[in-house]
Coordinates of C-alpha atoms (C1' of nucleotides) in Angstrom, one line a residue:
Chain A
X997 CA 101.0 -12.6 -28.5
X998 CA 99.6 -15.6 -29.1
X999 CA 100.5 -16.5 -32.9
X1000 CA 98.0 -17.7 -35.5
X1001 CA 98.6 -20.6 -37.5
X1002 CA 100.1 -19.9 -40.8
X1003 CA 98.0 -20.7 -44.0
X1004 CA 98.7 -23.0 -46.7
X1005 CA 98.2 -21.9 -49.9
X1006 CA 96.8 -24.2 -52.3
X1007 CA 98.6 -26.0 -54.8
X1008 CA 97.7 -26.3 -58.2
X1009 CA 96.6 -30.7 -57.7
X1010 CA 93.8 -29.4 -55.4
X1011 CA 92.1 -26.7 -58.4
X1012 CA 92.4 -30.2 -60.5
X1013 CA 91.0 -32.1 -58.1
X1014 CA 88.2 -29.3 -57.7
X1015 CA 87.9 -29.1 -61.3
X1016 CA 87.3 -32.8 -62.0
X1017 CA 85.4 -32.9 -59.2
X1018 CA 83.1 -30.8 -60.3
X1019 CA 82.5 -31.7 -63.8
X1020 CA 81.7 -34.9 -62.4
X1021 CA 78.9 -33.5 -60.6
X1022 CA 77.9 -31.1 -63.1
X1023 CA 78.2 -33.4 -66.0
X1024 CA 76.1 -36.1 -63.1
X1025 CA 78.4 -38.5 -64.5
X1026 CA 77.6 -41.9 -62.4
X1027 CA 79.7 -44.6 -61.5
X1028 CA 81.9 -46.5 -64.0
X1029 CA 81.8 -43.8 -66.3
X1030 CA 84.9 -42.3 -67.5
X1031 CA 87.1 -39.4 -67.5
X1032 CA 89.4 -38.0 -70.4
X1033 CA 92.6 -40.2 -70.1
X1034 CA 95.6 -37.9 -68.2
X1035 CA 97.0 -36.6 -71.5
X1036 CA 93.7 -35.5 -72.4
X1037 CA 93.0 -33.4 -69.5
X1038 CA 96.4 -31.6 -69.1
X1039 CA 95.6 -30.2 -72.7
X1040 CA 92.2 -29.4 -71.4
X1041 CA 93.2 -28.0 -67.9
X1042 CA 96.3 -26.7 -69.4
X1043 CA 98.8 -27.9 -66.8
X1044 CA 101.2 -30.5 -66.3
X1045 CA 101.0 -34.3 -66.4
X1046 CA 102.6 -34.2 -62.4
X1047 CA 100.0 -32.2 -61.7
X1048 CA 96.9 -33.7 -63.0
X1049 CA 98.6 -36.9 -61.4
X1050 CA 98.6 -35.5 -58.1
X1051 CA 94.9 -34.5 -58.8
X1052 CA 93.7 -37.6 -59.6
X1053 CA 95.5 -38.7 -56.7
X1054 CA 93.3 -37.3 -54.2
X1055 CA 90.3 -38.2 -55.7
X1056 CA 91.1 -41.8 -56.0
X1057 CA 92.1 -41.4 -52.0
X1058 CA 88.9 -40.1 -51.2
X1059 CA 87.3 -42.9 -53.1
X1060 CA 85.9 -40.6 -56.1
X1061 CA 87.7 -42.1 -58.7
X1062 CA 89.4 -45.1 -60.0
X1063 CA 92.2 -45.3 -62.1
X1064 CA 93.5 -48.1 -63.3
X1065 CA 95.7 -49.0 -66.5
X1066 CA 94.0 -49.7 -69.7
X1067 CA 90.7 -49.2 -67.8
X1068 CA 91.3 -45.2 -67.8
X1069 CA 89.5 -43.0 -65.0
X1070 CA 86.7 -43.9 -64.1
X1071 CA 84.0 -42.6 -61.5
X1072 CA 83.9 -45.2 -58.7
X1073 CA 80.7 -46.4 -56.8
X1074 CA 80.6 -45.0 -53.4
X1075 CA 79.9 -46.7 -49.9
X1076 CA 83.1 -49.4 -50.3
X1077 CA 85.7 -47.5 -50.0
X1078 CA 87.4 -47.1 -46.3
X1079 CA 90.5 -48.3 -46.6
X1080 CA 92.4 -45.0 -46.6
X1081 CA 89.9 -43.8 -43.2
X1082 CA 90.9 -47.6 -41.6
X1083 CA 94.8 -46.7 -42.9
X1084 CA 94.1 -43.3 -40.4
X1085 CA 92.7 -44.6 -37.6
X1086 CA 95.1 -47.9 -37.4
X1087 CA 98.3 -45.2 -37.7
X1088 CA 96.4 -43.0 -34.9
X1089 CA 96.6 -45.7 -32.8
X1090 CA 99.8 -46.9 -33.4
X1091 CA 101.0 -43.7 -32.5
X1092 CA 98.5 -43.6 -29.2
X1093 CA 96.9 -40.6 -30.8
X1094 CA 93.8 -42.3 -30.1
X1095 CA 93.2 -45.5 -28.0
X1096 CA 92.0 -48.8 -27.6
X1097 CA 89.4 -47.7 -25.4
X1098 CA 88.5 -44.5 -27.5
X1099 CA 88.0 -47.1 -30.5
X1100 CA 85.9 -49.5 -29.1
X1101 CA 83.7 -46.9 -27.5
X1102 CA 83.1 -45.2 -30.7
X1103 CA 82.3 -48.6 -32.5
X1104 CA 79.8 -49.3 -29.5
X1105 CA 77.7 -46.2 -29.9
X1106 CA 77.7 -46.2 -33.6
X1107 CA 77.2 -49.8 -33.8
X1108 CA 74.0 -49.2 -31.4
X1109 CA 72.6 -46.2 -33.9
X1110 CA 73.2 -48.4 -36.4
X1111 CA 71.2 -51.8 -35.0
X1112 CA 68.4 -49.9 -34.0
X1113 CA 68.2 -48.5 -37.4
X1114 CA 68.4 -51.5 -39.1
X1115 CA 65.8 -53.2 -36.9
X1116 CA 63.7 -50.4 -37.7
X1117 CA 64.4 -50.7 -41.7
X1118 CA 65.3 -54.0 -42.9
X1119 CA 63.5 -55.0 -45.5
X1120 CA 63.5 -58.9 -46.9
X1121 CA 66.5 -57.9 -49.0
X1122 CA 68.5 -57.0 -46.7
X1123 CA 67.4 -59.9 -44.2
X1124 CA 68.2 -62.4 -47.0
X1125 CA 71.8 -60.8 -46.7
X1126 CA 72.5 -61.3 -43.7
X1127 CA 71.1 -65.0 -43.3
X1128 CA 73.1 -65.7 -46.4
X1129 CA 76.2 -65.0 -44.2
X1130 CA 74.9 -66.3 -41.4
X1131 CA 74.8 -69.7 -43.3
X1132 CA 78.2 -69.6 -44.4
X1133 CA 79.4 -69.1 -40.6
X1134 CA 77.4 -72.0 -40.0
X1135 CA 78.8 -74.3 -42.3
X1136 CA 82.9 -73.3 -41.8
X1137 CA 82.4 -73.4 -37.9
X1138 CA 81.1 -77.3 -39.1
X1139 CA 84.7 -77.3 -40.8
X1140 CA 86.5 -75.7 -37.8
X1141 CA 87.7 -72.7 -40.5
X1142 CA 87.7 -68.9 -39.5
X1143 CA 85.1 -66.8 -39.8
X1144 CA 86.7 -63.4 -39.8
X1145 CA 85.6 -62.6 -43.4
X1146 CA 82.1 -64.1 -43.5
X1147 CA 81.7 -61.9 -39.4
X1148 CA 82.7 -58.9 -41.3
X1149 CA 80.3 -59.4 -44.3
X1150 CA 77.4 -59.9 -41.4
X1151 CA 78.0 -57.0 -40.2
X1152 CA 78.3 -55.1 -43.4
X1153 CA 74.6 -56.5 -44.1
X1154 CA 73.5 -54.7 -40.7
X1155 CA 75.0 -51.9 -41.8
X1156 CA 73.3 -51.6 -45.0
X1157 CA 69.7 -52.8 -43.5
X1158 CA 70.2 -49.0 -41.3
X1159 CA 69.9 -46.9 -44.7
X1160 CA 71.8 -44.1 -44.0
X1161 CA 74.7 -44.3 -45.6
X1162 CA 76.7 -41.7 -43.9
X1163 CA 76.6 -44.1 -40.2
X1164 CA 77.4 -46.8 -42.4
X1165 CA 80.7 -45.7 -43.9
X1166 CA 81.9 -44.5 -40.2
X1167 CA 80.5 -48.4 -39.0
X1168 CA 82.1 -49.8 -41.6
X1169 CA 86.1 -48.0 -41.2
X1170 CA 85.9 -49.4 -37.4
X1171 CA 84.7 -52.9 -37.8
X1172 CA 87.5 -53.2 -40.7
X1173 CA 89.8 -51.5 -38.2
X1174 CA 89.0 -54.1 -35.5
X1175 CA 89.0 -56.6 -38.4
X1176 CA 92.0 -55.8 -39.3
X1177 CA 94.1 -54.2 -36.3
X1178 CA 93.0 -55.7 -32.9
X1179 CA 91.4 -59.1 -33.8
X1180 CA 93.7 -60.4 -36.5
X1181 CA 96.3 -62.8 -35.1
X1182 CA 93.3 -63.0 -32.1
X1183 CA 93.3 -65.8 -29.8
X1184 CA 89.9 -65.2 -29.6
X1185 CA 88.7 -65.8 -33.5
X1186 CA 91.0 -69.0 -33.4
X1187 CA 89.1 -70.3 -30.8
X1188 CA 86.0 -72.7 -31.2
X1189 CA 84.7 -71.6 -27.8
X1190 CA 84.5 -68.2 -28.1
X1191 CA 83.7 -68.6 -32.1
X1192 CA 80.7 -70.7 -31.3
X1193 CA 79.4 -67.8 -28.9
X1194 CA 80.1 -65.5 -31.7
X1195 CA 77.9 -67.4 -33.9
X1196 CA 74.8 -67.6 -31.2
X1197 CA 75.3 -64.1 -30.6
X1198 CA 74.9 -63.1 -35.0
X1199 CA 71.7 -65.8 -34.7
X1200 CA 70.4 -63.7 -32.0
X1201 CA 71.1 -60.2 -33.9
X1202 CA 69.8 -61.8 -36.9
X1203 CA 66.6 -62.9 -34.9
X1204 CA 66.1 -59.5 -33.1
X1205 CA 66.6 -57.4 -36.0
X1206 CA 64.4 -60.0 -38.1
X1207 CA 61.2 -59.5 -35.7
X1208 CA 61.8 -55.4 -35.2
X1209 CA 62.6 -55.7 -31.9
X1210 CA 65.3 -52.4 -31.4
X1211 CA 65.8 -52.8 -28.0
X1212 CA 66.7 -56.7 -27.8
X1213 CA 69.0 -56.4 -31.2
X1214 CA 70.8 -53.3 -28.8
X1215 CA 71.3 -55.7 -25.7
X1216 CA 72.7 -58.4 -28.0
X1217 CA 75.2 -56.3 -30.0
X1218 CA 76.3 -54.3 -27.3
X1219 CA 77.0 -58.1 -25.7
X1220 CA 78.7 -59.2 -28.6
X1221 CA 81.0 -56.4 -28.4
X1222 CA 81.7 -56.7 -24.7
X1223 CA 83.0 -59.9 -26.0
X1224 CA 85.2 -58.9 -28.0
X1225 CA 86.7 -56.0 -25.5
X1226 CA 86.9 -59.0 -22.9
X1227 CA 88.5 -61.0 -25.6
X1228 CA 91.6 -58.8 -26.5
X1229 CA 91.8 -57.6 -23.0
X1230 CA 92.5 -61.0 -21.9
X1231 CA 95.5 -61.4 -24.4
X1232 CA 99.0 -60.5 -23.6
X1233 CA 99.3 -57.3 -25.4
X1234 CA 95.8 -56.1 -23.5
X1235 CA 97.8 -55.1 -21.0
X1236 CA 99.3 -51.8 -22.0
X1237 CA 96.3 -51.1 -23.5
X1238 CA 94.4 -51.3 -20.1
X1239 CA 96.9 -49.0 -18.5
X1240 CA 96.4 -46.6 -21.7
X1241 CA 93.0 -46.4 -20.3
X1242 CA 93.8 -45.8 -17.0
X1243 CA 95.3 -42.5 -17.9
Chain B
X246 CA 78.4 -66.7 -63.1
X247 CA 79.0 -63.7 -60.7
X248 CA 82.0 -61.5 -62.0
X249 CA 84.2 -60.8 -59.4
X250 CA 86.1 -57.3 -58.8
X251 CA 89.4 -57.3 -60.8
X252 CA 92.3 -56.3 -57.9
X253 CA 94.0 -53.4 -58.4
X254 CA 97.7 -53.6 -58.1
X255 CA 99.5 -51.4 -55.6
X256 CA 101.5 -48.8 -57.2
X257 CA 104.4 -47.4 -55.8
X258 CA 103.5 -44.5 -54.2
X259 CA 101.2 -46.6 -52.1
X260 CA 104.6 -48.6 -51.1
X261 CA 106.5 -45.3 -50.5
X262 CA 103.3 -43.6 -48.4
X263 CA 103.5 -47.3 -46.4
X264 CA 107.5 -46.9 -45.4
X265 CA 107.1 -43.0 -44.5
X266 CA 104.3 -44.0 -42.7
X267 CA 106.0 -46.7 -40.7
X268 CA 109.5 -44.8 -40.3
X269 CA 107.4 -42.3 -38.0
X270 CA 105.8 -44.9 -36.2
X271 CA 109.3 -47.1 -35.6
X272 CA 111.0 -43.7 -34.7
X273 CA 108.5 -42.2 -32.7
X274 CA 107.9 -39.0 -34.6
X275 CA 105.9 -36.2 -32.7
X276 CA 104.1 -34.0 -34.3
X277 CA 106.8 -30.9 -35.9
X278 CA 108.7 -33.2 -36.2
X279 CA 111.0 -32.9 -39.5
X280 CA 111.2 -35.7 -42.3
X281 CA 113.6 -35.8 -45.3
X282 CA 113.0 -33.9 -47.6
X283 CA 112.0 -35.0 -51.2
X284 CA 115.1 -35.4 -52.7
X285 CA 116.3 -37.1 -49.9
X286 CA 113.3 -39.5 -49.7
X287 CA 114.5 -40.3 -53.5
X288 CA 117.5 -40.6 -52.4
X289 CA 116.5 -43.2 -49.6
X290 CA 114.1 -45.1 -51.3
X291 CA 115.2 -45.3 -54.4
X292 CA 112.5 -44.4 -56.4
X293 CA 111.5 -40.9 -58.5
X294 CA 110.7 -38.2 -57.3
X295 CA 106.8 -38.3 -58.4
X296 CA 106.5 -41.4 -57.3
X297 CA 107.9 -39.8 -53.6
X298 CA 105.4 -37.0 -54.4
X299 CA 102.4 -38.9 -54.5
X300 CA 103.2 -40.7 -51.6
X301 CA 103.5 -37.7 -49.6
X302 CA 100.5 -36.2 -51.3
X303 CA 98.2 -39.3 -49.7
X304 CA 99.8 -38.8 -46.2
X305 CA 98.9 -35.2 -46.5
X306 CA 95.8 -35.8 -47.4
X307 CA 95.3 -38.7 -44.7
X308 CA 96.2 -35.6 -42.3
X309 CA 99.4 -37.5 -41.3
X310 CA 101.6 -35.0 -43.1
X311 CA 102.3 -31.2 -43.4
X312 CA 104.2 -30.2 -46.9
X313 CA 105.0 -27.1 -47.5
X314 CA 107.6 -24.7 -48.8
X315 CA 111.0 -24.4 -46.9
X316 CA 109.2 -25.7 -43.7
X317 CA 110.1 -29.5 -45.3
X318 CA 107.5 -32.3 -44.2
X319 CA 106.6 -32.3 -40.9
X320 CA 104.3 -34.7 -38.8
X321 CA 101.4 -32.9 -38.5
X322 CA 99.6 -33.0 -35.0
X323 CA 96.3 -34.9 -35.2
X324 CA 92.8 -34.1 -34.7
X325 CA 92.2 -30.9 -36.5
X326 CA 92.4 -32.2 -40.5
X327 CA 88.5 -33.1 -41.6
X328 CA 88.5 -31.2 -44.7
X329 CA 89.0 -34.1 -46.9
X330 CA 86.1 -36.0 -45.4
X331 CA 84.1 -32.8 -45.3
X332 CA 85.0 -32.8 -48.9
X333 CA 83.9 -36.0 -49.7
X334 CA 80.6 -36.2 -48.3
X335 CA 79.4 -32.5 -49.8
X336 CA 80.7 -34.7 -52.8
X337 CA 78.6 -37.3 -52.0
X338 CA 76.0 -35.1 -51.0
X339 CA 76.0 -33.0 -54.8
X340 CA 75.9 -36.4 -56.7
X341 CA 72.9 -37.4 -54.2
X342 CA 74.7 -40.4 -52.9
X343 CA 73.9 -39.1 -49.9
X344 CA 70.8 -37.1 -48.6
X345 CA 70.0 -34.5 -46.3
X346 CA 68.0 -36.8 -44.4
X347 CA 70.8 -39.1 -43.9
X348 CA 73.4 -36.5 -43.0
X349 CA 71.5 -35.0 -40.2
X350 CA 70.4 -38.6 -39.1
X351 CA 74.0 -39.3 -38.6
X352 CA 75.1 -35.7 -37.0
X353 CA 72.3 -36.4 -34.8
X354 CA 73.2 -39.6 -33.6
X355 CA 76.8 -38.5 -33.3
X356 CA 76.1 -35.3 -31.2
X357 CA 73.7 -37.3 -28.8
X358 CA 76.5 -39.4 -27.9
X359 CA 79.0 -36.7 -27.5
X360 CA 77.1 -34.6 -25.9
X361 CA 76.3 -37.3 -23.1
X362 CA 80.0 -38.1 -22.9
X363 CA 80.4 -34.3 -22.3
X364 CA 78.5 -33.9 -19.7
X365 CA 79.9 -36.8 -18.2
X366 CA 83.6 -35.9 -18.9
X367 CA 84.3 -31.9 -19.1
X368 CA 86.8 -30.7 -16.8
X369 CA 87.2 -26.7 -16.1
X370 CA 89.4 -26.3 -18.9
X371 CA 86.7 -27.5 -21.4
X372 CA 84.4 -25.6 -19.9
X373 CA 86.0 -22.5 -19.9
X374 CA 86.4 -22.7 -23.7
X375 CA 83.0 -23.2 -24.3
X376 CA 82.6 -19.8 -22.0
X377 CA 84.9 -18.3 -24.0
X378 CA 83.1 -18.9 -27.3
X379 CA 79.6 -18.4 -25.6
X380 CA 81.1 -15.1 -24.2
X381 CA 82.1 -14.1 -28.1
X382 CA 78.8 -15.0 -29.6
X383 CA 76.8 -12.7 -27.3
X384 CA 79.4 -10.2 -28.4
X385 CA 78.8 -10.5 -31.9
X386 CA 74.9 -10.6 -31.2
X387 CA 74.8 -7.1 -29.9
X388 CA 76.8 -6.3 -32.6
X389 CA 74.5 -7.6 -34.9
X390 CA 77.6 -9.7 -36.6
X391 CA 77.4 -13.2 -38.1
X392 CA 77.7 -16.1 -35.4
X393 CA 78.8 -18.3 -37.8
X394 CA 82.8 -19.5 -36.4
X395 CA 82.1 -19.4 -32.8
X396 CA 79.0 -21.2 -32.8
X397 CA 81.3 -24.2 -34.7
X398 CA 84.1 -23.4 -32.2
X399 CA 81.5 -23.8 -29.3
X400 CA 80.5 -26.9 -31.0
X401 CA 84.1 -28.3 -30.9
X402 CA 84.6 -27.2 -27.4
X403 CA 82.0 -30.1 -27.1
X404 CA 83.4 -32.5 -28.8
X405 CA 87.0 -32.3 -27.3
X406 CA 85.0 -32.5 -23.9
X407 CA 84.1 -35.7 -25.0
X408 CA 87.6 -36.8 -24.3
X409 CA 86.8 -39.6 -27.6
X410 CA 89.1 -38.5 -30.4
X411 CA 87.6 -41.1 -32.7
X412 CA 83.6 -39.5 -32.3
X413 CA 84.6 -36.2 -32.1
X414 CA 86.4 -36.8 -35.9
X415 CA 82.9 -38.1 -37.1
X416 CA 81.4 -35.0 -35.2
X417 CA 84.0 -32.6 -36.7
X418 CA 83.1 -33.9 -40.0
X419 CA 79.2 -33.3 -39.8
X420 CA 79.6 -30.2 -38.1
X421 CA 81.8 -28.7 -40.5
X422 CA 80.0 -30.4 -43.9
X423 CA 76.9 -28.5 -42.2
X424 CA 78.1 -25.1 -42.0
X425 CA 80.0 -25.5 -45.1
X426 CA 77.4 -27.1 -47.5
X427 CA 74.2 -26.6 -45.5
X428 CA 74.0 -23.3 -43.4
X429 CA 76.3 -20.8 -45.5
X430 CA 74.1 -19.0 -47.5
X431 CA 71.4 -20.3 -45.1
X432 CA 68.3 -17.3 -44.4
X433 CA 68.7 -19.1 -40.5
X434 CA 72.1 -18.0 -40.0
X435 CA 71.4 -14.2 -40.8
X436 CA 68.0 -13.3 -39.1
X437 CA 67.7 -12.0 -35.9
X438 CA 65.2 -14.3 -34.7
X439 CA 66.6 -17.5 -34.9
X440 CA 69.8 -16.4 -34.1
X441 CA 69.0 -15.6 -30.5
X442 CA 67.6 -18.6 -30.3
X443 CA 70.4 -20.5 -31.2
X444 CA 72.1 -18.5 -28.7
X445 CA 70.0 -19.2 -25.9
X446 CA 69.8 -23.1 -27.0
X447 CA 73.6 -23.0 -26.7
X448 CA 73.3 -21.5 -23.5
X449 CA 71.4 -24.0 -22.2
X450 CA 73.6 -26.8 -23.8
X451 CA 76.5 -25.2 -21.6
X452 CA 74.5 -25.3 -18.2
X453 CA 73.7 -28.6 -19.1
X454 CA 77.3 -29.8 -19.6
X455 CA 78.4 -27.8 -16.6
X456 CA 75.8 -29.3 -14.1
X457 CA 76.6 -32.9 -15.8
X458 CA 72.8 -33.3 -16.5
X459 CA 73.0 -35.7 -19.6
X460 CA 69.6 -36.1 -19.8
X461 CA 69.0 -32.7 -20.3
X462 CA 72.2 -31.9 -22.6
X463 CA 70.9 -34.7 -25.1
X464 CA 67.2 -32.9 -25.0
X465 CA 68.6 -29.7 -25.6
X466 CA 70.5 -31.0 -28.5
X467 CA 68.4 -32.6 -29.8
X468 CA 65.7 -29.6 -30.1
X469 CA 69.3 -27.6 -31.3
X470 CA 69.5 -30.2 -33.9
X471 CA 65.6 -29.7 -35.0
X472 CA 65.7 -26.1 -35.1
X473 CA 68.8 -26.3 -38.2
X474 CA 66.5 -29.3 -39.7
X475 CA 63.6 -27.3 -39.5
X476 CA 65.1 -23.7 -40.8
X477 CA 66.5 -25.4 -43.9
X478 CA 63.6 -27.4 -44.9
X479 CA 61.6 -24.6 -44.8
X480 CA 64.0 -22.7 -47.6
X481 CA 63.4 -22.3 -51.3
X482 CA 66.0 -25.3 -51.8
X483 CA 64.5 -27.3 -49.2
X484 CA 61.8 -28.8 -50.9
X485 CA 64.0 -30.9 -53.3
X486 CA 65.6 -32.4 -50.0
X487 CA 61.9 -33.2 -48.7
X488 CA 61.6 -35.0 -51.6
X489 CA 64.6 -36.9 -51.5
X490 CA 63.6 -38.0 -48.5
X491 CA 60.6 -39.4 -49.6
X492 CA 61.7 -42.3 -51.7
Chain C
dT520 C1' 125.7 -1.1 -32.2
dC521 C1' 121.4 -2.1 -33.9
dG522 C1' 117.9 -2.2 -37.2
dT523 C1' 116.9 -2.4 -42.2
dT524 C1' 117.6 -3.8 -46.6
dT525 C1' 119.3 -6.8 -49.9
dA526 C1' 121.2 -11.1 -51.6
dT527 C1' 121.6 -16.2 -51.2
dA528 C1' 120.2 -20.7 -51.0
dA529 C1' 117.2 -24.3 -50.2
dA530 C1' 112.8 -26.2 -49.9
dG531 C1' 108.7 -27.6 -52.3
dG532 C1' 106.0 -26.7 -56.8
dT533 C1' 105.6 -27.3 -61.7
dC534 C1' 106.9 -28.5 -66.3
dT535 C1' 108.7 -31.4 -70.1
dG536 C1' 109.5 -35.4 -72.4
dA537 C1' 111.0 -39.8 -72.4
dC538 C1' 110.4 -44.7 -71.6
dC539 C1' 108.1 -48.8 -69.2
dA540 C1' 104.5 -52.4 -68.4
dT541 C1' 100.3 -54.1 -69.3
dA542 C1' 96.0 -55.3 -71.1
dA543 C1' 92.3 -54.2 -74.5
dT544 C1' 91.9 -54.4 -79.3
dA545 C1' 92.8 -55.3 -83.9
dT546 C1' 94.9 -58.3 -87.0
dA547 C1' 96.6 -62.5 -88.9
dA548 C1' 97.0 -67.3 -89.0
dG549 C1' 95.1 -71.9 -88.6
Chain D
dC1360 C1' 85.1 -69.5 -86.3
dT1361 C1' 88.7 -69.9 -83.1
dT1362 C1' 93.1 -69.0 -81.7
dA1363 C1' 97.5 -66.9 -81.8
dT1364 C1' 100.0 -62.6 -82.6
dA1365 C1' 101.0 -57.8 -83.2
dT1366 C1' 99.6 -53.2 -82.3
dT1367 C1' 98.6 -49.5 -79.5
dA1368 C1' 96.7 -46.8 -76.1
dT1369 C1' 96.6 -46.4 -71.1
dG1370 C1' 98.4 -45.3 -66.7
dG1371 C1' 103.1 -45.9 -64.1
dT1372 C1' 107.7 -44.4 -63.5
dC1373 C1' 111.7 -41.9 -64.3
dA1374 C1' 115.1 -38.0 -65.1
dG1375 C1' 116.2 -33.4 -65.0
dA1376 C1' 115.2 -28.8 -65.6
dC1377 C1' 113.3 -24.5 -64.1
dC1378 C1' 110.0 -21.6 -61.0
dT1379 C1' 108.4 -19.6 -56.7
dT1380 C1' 108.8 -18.7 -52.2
dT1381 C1' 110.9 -17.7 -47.8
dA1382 C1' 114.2 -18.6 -44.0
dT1383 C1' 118.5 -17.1 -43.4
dA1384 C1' 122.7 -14.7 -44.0
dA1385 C1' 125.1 -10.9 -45.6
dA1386 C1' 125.6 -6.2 -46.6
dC1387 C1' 124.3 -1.8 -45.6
dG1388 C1' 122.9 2.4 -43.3
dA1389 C1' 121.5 5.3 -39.3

DNA sequence: TCGTTTATAAAGGTCTGACCATAATATAAG
DNA sequence: CTTATATTATGGTCAGACCTTTATAAACGA
């Protein structure tokens, strides 16, 4: 007989979790507005300080809440928090659950979604954004300093100029994962050849996306990204991840 | 001047999820495999036991971990664990951080590009199981039974045809937030009349995949797709999402 | 001998209460 | 009024106890 999988019954820190959860809706508390401290809501909830703890725990994970000392619990503003999604994907693939090639592809076709949507929707706001990064690229390439935080904030910009905040938050865990995983310790973002065709290729998103034009802002990301696939590929440890393709 | 964001200080059970986290990467833990268990994780690290707790507690809810009773900790085996994202967007969803609009936007894009990589990708075995839960639903149909599981199951038959982990999480997710939060409940999902033709629209989404014609597979989807959009908006509670949508 | 029932023990789950570290706040000093 | 100091409330951590459940072993009975 083929066997089911056993269930897991729930522990009390997920009914707290629920709980708070709720009264956060319910209540339509909004960001930065705060909870009962922890001693205050095991009297109300009427269990332990370990579990409340634990309760809070999950909601801070999946970026509900913040708790800090002194500052209490407080509700936290959404659409910043992927670190813990990044933390899941980099041990995925450090465990070849998923690979190189799975990532990349993923970031492609989401990154396309999202440049057509924000050539679509960008309004002078969100343009402003963008140049204003594009600027400081500008000025550090003058410098010769790396760009890895001001690329990242460029594309965060794009992100935000697609309004829809759901392809945004998946956008935004793999850039940060690329960021963070394959292109840190780079050759490629060290580089002042390859950085100075990463900066043409932003002016050109910027351009495309500035004058509507979907199609040309596709062709130009999906360029850019062939870049940096061609970058890491190149680099000693691209090689194992080539043959993790091949598979 | 500007304010920036005060840091938040890593507490310990982010150190202690971090070394559990590495020790099954170092040792190459598979999935059932066993850790410690708590008291010997206190032991090891040298910290409390709640401070062990919470640790685990993240990991678990990363979907890296499996804790329960007398089984220990186990490494759980990937790919199957959305709930807490599911979770966090019907949160997101309930405190309109996110809209309707937005969510099916996303799940729309998603499935397009899955359902192209299907239909590029699926081998017999893949196929097979979407027969299999094709086969169930037209069971259930003539029994006049709720379609509800299969037609997810048939949906993840899709995805893992895709042969892209990382897309087929972000599908799981919608997929999942949608029958959860969206379609329970829903008048769609209980009349006759739609039902068969969601059955038929699956159908065709199978003979699509099977004779690898992407073009067609993404056209049925997408009318698939329409058909949920167009059911909900037309319920009692949809006119607050039309709304939403609006602004 | 084999199956069933009953103990045992070990795992995570929960609780209690203490103390620690820190930063916001109140108070006192200049 | 500003600055230094003390207070205190907050989350963070610890220690140890007991609870609940269940895999396993032991005892029992057919």
């Amino acid at each position: 007989m083929a066997k089911l999988p056993r269930l897991k019954k729930e522990n009390l820190y997920e009914k707290v979790a629920e709980e708070i959860r709720d009264f956060i809706i319910n209540n339509e508390l909004k960001p930065g507005d705060r909870l009962p401290t922890e001693r205050e809501l095991v009297e109300q909830l009427g269990v332990s300080r370990s579990s409340v703890r634990e309760g809070l725990r999950k909601l801070e994970i999946l970026g509900i809440l913040e708790v800090r000392p002194k500052e209490g619990i407080t509700v936290k503003s959404q659409d910043i928090d992927v670190q813990p999604m990044v933390e899941k994907f980099t041990y995925r693939y450090k465990t070849n659950d998923v690979s190189f090639f799975e990532l990349l592809e993923a970031r492609e076709a989401i990154e396309e979604i999202i440049v057509k949507l924000a050539a679509q929707r960008a309004n002078e706001e969100d343009l402003a954004e963008m140049r204003r990064w594009l600027n400081k690229m500008e000025e550090k390439f003058e410098r010769g300093e790396y760009l890895a935080s001001e690329d990242l904030k460029f594309h965060q910009a794009i992100l935000a100029a697609s309004k829809n905040a759901v392809l945004m938050e998946f956008g935004a865990i793999l850039e940060e994962f690329f960021q963070e995983t394959i292109l840190a310790g780079s050759k490629a973002s060290r580089e002042q050849g390859p950085r100075r065709r990463t900066l043409e290729e932003h002016k050109e998103l910027y351009e495309s996306i500035k004058n509507k034009d979907a199609k040309r802002a596709i062709r130009v990301m999906r360029k850019h990204l062939e870049a940096i696939r061609d970058a890491v590929f190149q680099e000693d440890n691209g090689e194992d991840k080539v043959a993790e393709i091949e598979k």
